[in-house]
Short mmCIF file of C-alpha atoms and ligand atoms in Angstrom, two decimals:
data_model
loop_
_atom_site.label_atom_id
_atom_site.label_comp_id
_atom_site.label_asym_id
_atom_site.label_seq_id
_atom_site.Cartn_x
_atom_site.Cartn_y
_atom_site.Cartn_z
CA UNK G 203 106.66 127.16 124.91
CA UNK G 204 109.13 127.25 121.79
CA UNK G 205 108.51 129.99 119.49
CA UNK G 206 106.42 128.81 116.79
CA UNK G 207 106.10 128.83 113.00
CA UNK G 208 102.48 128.32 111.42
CA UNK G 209 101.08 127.68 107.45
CA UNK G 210 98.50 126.10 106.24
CA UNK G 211 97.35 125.01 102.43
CA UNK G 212 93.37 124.59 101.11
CA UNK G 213 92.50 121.40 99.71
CA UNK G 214 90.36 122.33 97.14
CA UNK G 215 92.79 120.29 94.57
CA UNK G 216 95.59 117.93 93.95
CA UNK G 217 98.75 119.77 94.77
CA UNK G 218 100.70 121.14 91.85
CA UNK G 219 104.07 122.34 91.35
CA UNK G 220 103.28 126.00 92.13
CA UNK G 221 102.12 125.35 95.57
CA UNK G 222 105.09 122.84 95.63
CA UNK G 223 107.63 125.66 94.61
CA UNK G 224 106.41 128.19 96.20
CA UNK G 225 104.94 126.64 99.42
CA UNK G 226 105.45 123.23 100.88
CA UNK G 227 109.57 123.38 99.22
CA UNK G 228 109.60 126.10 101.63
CA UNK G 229 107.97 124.39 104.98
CA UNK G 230 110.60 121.94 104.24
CA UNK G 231 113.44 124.56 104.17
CA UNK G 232 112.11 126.48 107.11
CA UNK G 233 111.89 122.94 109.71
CA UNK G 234 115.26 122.93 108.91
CA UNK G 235 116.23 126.41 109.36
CA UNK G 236 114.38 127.23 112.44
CA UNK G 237 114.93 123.86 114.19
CA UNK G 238 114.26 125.83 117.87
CA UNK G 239 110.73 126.35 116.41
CA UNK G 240 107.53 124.03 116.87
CA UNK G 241 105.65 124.15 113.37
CA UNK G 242 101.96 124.07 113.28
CA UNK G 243 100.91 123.30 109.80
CA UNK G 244 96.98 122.08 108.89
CA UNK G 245 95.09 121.60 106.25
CA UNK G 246 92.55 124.43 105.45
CA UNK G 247 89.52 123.22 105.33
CA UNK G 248 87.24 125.66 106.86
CA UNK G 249 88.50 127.83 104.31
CA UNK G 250 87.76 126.01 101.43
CA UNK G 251 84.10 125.43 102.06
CA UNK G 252 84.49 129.25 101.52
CA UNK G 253 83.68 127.99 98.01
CA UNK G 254 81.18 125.08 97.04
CA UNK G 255 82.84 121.88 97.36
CA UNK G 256 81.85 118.23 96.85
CA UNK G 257 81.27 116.46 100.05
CA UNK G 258 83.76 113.13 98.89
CA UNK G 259 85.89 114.93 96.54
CA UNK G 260 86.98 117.57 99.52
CA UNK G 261 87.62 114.59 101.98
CA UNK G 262 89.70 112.92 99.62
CA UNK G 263 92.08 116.09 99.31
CA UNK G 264 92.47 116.88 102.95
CA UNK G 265 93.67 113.19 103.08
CA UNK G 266 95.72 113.41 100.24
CA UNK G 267 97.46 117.00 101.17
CA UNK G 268 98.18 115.45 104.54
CA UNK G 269 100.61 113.00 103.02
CA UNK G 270 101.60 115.32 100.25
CA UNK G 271 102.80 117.58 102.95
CA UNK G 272 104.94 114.69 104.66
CA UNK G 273 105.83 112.98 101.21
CA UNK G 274 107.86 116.33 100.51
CA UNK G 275 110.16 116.12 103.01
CA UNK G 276 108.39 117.10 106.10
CA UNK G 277 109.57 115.98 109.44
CA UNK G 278 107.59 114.11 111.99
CA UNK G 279 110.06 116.17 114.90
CA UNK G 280 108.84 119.67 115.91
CA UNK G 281 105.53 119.55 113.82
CA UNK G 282 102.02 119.13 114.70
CA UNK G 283 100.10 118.43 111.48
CA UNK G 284 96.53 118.22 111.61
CA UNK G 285 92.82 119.15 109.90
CA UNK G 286 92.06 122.72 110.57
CA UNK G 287 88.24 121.49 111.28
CA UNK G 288 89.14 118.94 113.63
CA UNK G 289 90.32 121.76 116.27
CA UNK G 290 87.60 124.03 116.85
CA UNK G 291 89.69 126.57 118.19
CA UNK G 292 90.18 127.84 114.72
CA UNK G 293 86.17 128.64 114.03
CA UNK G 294 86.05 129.91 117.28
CA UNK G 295 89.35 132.26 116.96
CA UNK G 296 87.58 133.28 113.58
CA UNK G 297 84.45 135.25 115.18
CA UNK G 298 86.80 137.00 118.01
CA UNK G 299 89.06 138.31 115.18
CA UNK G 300 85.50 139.61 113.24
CA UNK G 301 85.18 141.45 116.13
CA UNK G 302 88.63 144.10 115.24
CA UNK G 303 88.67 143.64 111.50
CA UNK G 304 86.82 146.52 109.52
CA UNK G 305 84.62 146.17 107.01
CA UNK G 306 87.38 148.36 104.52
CA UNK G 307 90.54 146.20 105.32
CA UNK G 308 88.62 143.32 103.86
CA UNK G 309 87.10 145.15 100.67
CA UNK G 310 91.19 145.97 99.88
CA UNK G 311 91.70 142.18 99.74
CA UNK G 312 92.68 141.32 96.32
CA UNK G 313 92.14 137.40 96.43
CA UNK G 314 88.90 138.05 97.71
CA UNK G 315 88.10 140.77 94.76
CA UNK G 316 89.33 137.96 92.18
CA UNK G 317 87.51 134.81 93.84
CA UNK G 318 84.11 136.62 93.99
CA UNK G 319 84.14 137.78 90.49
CA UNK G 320 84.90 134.21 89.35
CA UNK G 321 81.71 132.76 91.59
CA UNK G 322 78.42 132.54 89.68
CA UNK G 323 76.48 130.82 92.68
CA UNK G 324 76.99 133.68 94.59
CA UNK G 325 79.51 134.84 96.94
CA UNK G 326 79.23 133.95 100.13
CA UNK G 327 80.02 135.92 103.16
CA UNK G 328 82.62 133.47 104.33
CA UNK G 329 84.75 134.42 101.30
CA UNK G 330 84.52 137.89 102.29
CA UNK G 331 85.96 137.20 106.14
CA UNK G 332 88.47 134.46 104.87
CA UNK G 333 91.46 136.82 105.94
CA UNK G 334 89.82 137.18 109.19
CA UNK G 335 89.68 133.09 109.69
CA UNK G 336 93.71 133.16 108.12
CA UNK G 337 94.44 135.61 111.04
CA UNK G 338 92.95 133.90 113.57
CA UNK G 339 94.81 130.42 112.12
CA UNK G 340 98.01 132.27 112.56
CA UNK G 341 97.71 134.12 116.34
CA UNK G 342 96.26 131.57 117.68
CA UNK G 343 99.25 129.76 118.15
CA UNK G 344 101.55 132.77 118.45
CA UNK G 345 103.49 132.34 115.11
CA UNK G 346 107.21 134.23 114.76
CA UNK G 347 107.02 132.89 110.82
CA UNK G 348 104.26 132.13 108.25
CA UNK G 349 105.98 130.57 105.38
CA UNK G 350 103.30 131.61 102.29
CA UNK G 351 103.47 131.98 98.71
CA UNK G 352 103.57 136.03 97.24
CA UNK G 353 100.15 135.94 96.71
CA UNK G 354 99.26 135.91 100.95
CA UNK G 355 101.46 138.94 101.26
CA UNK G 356 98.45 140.85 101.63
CA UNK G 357 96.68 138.54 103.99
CA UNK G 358 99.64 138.30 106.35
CA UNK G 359 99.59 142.58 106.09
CA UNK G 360 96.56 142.24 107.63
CA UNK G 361 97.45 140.04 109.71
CA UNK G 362 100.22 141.75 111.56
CA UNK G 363 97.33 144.82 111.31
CA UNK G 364 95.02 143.25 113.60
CA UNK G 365 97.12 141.95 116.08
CA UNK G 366 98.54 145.00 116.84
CA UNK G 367 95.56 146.47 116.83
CA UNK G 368 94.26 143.66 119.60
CA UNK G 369 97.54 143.84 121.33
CA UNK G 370 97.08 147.79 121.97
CA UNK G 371 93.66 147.06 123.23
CA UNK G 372 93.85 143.93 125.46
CA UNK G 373 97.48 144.33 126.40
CA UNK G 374 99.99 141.67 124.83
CA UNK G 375 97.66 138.77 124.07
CA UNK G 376 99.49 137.81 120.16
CA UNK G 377 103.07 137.66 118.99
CA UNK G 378 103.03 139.73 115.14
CA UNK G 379 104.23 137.32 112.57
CA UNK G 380 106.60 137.38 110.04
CA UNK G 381 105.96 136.06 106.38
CA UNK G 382 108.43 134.16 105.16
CA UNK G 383 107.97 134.38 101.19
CA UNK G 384 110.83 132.47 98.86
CA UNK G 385 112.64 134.63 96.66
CA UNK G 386 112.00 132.15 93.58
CA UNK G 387 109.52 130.19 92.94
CA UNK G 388 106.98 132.44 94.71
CA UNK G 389 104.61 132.91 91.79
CA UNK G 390 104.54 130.05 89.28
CA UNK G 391 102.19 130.94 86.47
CA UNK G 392 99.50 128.41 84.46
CA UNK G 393 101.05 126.66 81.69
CA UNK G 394 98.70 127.78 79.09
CA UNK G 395 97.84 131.81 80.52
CA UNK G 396 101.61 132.81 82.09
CA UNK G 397 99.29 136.09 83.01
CA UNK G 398 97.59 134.26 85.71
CA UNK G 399 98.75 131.89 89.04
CA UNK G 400 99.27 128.44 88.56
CA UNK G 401 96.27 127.33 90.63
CA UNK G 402 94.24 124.40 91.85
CA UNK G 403 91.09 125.48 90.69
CA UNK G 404 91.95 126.36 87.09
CA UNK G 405 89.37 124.38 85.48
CA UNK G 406 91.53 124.21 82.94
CA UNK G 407 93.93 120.60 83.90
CA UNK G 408 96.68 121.98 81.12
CA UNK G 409 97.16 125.17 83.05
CA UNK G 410 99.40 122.92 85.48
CA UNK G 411 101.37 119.75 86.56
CA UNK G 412 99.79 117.74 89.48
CA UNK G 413 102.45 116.47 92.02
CA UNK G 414 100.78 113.01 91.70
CA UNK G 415 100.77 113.14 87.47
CA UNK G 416 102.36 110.46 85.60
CA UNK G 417 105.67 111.02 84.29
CA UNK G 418 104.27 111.13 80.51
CA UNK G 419 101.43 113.62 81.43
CA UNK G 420 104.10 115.51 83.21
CA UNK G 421 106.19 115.53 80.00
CA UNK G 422 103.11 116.75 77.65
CA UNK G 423 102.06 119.49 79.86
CA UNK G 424 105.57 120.84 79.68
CA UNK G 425 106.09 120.25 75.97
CA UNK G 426 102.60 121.98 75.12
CA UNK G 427 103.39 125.30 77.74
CA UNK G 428 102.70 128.25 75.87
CA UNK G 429 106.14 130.32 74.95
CA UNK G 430 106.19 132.83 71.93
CA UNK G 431 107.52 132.27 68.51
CA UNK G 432 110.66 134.41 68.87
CA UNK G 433 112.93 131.36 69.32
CA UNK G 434 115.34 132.82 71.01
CA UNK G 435 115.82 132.00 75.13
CA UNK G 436 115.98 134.93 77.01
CA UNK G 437 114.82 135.73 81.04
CA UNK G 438 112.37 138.48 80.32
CA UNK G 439 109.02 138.45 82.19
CA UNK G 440 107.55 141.00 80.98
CA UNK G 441 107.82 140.56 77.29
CA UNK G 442 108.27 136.90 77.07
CA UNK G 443 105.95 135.66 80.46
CA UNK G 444 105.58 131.85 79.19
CA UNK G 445 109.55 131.02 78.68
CA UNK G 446 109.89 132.94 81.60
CA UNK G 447 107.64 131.20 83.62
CA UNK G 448 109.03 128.19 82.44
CA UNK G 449 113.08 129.13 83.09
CA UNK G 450 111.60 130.31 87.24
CA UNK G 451 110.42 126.69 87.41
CA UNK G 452 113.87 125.82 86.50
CA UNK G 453 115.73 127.95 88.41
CA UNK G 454 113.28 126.73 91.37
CA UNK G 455 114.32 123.22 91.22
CA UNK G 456 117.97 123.34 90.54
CA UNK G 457 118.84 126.49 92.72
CA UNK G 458 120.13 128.59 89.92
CA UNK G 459 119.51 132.15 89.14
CA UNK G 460 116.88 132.49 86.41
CA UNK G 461 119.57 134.79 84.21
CA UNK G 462 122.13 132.15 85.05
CA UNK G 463 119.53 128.79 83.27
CA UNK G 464 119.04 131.70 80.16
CA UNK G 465 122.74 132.22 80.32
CA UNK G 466 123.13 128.41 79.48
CA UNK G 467 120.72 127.54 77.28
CA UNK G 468 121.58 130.86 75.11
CA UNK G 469 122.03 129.13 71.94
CA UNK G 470 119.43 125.82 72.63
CA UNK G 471 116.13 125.83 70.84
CA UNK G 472 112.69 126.05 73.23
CA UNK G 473 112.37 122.40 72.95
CA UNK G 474 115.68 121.23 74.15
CA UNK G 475 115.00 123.35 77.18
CA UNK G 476 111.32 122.08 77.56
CA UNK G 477 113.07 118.69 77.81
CA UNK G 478 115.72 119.09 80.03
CA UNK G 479 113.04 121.12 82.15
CA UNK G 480 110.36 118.31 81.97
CA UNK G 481 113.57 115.64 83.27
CA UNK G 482 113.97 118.39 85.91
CA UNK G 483 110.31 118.04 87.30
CA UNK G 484 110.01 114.41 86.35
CA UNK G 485 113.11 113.84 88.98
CA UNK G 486 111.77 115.67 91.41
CA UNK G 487 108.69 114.42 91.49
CA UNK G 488 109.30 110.41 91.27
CA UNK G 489 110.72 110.31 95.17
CA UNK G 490 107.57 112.38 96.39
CA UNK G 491 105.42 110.06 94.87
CA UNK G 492 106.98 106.89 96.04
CA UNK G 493 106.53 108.34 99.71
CA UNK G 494 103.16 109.33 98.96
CA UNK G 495 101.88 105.93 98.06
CA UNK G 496 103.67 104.18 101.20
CA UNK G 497 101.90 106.70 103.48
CA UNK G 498 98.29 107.31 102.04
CA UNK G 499 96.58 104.77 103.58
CA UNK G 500 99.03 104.31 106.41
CA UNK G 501 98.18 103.95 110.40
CA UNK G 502 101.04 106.65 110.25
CA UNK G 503 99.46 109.12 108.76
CA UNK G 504 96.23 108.90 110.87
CA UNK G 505 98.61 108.43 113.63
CA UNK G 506 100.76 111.64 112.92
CA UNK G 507 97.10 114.12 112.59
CA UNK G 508 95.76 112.93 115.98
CA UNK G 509 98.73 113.62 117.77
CA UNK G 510 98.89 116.64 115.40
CA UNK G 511 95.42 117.43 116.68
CA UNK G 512 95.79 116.80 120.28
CA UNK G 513 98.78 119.36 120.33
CA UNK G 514 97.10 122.28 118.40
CA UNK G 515 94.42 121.70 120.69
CA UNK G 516 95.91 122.26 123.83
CA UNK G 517 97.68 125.46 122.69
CA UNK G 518 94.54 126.89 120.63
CA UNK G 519 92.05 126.33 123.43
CA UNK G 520 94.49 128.06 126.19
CA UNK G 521 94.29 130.93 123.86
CA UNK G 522 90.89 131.39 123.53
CA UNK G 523 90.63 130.88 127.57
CA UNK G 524 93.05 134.36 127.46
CA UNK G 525 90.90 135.91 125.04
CA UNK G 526 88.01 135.69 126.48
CA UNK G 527 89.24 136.75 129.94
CA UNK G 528 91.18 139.82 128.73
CA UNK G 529 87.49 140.68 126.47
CA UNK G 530 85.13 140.67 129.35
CA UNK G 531 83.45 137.44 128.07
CA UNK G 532 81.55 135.24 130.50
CA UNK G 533 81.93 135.16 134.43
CA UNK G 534 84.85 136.46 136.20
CA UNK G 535 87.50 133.69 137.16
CA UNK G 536 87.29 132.75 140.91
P1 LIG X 644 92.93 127.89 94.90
O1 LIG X 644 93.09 127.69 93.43
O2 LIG X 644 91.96 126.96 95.54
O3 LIG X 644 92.74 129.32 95.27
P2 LIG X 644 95.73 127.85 95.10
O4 LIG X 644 96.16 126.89 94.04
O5 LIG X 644 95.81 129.28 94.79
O6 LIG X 644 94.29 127.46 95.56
P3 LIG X 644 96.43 127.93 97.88
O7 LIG X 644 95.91 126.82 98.71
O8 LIG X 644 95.70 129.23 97.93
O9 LIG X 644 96.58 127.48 96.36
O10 LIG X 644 97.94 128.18 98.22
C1 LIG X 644 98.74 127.38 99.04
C2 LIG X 644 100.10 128.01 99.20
O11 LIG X 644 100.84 127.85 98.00
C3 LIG X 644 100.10 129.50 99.46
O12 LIG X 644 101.16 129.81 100.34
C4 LIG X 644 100.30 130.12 98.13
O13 LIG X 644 100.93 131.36 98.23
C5 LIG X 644 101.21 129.10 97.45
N1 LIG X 644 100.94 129.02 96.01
C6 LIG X 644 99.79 128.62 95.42
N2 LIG X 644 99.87 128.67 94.08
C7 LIG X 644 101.14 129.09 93.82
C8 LIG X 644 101.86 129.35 92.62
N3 LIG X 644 101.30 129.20 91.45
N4 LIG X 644 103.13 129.75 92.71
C9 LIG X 644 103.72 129.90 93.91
N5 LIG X 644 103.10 129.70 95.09
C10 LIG X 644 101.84 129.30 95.06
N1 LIG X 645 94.88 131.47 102.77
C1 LIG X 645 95.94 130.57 102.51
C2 LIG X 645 95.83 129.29 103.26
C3 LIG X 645 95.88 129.55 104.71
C4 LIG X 645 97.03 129.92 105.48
C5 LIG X 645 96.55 130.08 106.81
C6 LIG X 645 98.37 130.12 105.18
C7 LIG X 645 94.83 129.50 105.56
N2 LIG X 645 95.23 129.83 106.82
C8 LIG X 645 97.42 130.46 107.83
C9 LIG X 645 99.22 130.49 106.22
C10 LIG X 645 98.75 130.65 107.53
C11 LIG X 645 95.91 130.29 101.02
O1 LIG X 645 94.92 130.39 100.40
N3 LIG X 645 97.00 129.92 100.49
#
């Protein structure tokens, strides 16, 4: 077997250009970089039903992430793309890692610390074991790489935690992976609160531009991000977080350094940049789109996740087979 690269994405939204910049941009980089590696990359939906979800609503995002995913640039060589749900390896995976993750490694998480204070419902204990079901995702098929976004440092920690941890126990049953987090682009902050993550599940729709959004709502959000009212354009996160925000999304797409996009737009006013920035996305987005549409209700597509699934499940279930021989589980093999 190859060595192998594995990430996943929840599809508890439409995809927007944080999880764009600092995820999927990145699968896209990695296939190319590591073309010795197979790439197992799913959509999460087991762990997005760590939060309420509506029945139609979440079935219409794991379809639409799966051509997102391909409409970005994703090749059909190398990759196994399928639904996290439809291989059952990966709820299965998620009670044997339960078993050698402490109660205290998962009260550290910080994700999980921020999700439960935002649930009013309730918080369920699924939430609380998420990392445990991310781990599992990850050794299961024996990933050397997990391209992720800053904010799954800590999960990946963990990660490499546990398997050691089950590796020094059971003998060598999981490879320890590797994040792989861009340098920019790895944090893209809301449009209207630079203090907090661009994220799906701002209910707030301003807070963020939708890879799918029309070019003119795609020009609005931009023109209406919050900045300051010093006027002047300077790279300085800490005391100007909304232009700064704005000049990382810039330096995201065109591959500059952020002090190098302040450097040239020294003497411009906020809104020039705003508009050369919104041309930026609007560019960048118009391709992606046009693939999107072509594959969304394609044979393709459905094509591409059962073969995705078919793979994924060969490898997964072998796995578990190991596990539960090297754990004691069941009757002894003849
Ligand atoms: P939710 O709002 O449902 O928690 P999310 O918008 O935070 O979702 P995830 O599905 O948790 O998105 O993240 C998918 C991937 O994209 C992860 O690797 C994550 O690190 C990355 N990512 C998400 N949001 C951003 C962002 N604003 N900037 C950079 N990377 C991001
Ligand atoms: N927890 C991640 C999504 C995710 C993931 C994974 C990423 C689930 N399983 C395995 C990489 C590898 C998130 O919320 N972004």
């Amino acid at each position: 077997m190859k060595k192998t690269i594995v990430s996943g994405i929840q599809p508890t939204g439409s995809i927007n250009i944080g999880t764009y910049l600092g995820s999927i941009r990145n699968f896209v980089k990695t296939q190319v970089d590591y073309q010795d590696h197979h790439f197992f990359l799913f959509i999460a939906d087991l762990h997005a039903i760590t939060v309420p979800q509506e029945k139609q609503t979440l079935r219409k995002h794991i379809k639409e992430l799966a051509a997102i995913y391909l409409a970005c640039g994703l090749k059909k060589d190398n990759l196994s793309l399928f639904i996290q749900s439809e291989v059952k390896a990966h709820a299965e995976m998620n009670y044997l890692i339960q078993c050698f993750t402490y109660m205290g490694e998962l009260e550290r998480m910080t994700q999980y610390k921020d999700k439960a204070q935002k649930q009013t419902a309730g918080v369920t204990s699924s939430l609380f074991t998420y990392p445990a079901l991310m781990a599992g995702d990850i050794l299961l098929y024996d990933a050397e790489y997990v391209p992720v976004g800053d904010d799954q440092k800590q999960h990946l920690e963990l990660t490499r935690d546990i398997a050691t941890r089950m590796n020094n126990k059971l003998g060598n049953v999981f490879t320890v992976p590797k994040p792989l987090i861009p340098k920019v682009g790895a944090r893209i902050m809301s449009l209207t609160d630079p203090t907090s993550k661009m994220s799906k599940s701002d209910p707030n729709i301003k807070s963020r531009i939708h890879l799918l959004d029309e070019e003119n709502i795609v020009r609005k959000r931009i023109m209406s991000a919050i900045t300051d009212s010093e006027g002047v354009i300077k790279y300085d996160r800490q005391n100007k977080p909304g232009l700064s925000n704005l000049i990382d999304m810039m330096s995201a797409l065109t591959d500059q350094s952020p002090e190098a996009i302040a450097q040239s737009y020294q003497s411009a006013n906020y809104k020039t940049f705003k508009e050369d920035l919104a041309e930026q996305v609007v560019n960048t987005l118009k391709p992606i789109q046009e693939r999107y549409h072509s594959l969304i209700n394609s044979d393709e597509l459905d094509q591409i996740l059962d073969d995705g699934k078919a793979f994924a499940e060969k490898i997964a279930s072998r796995k578990i087979d190991k596990l539960h021989h090297k754990l004691g589980l069941g009757r002894k093999r003849k």
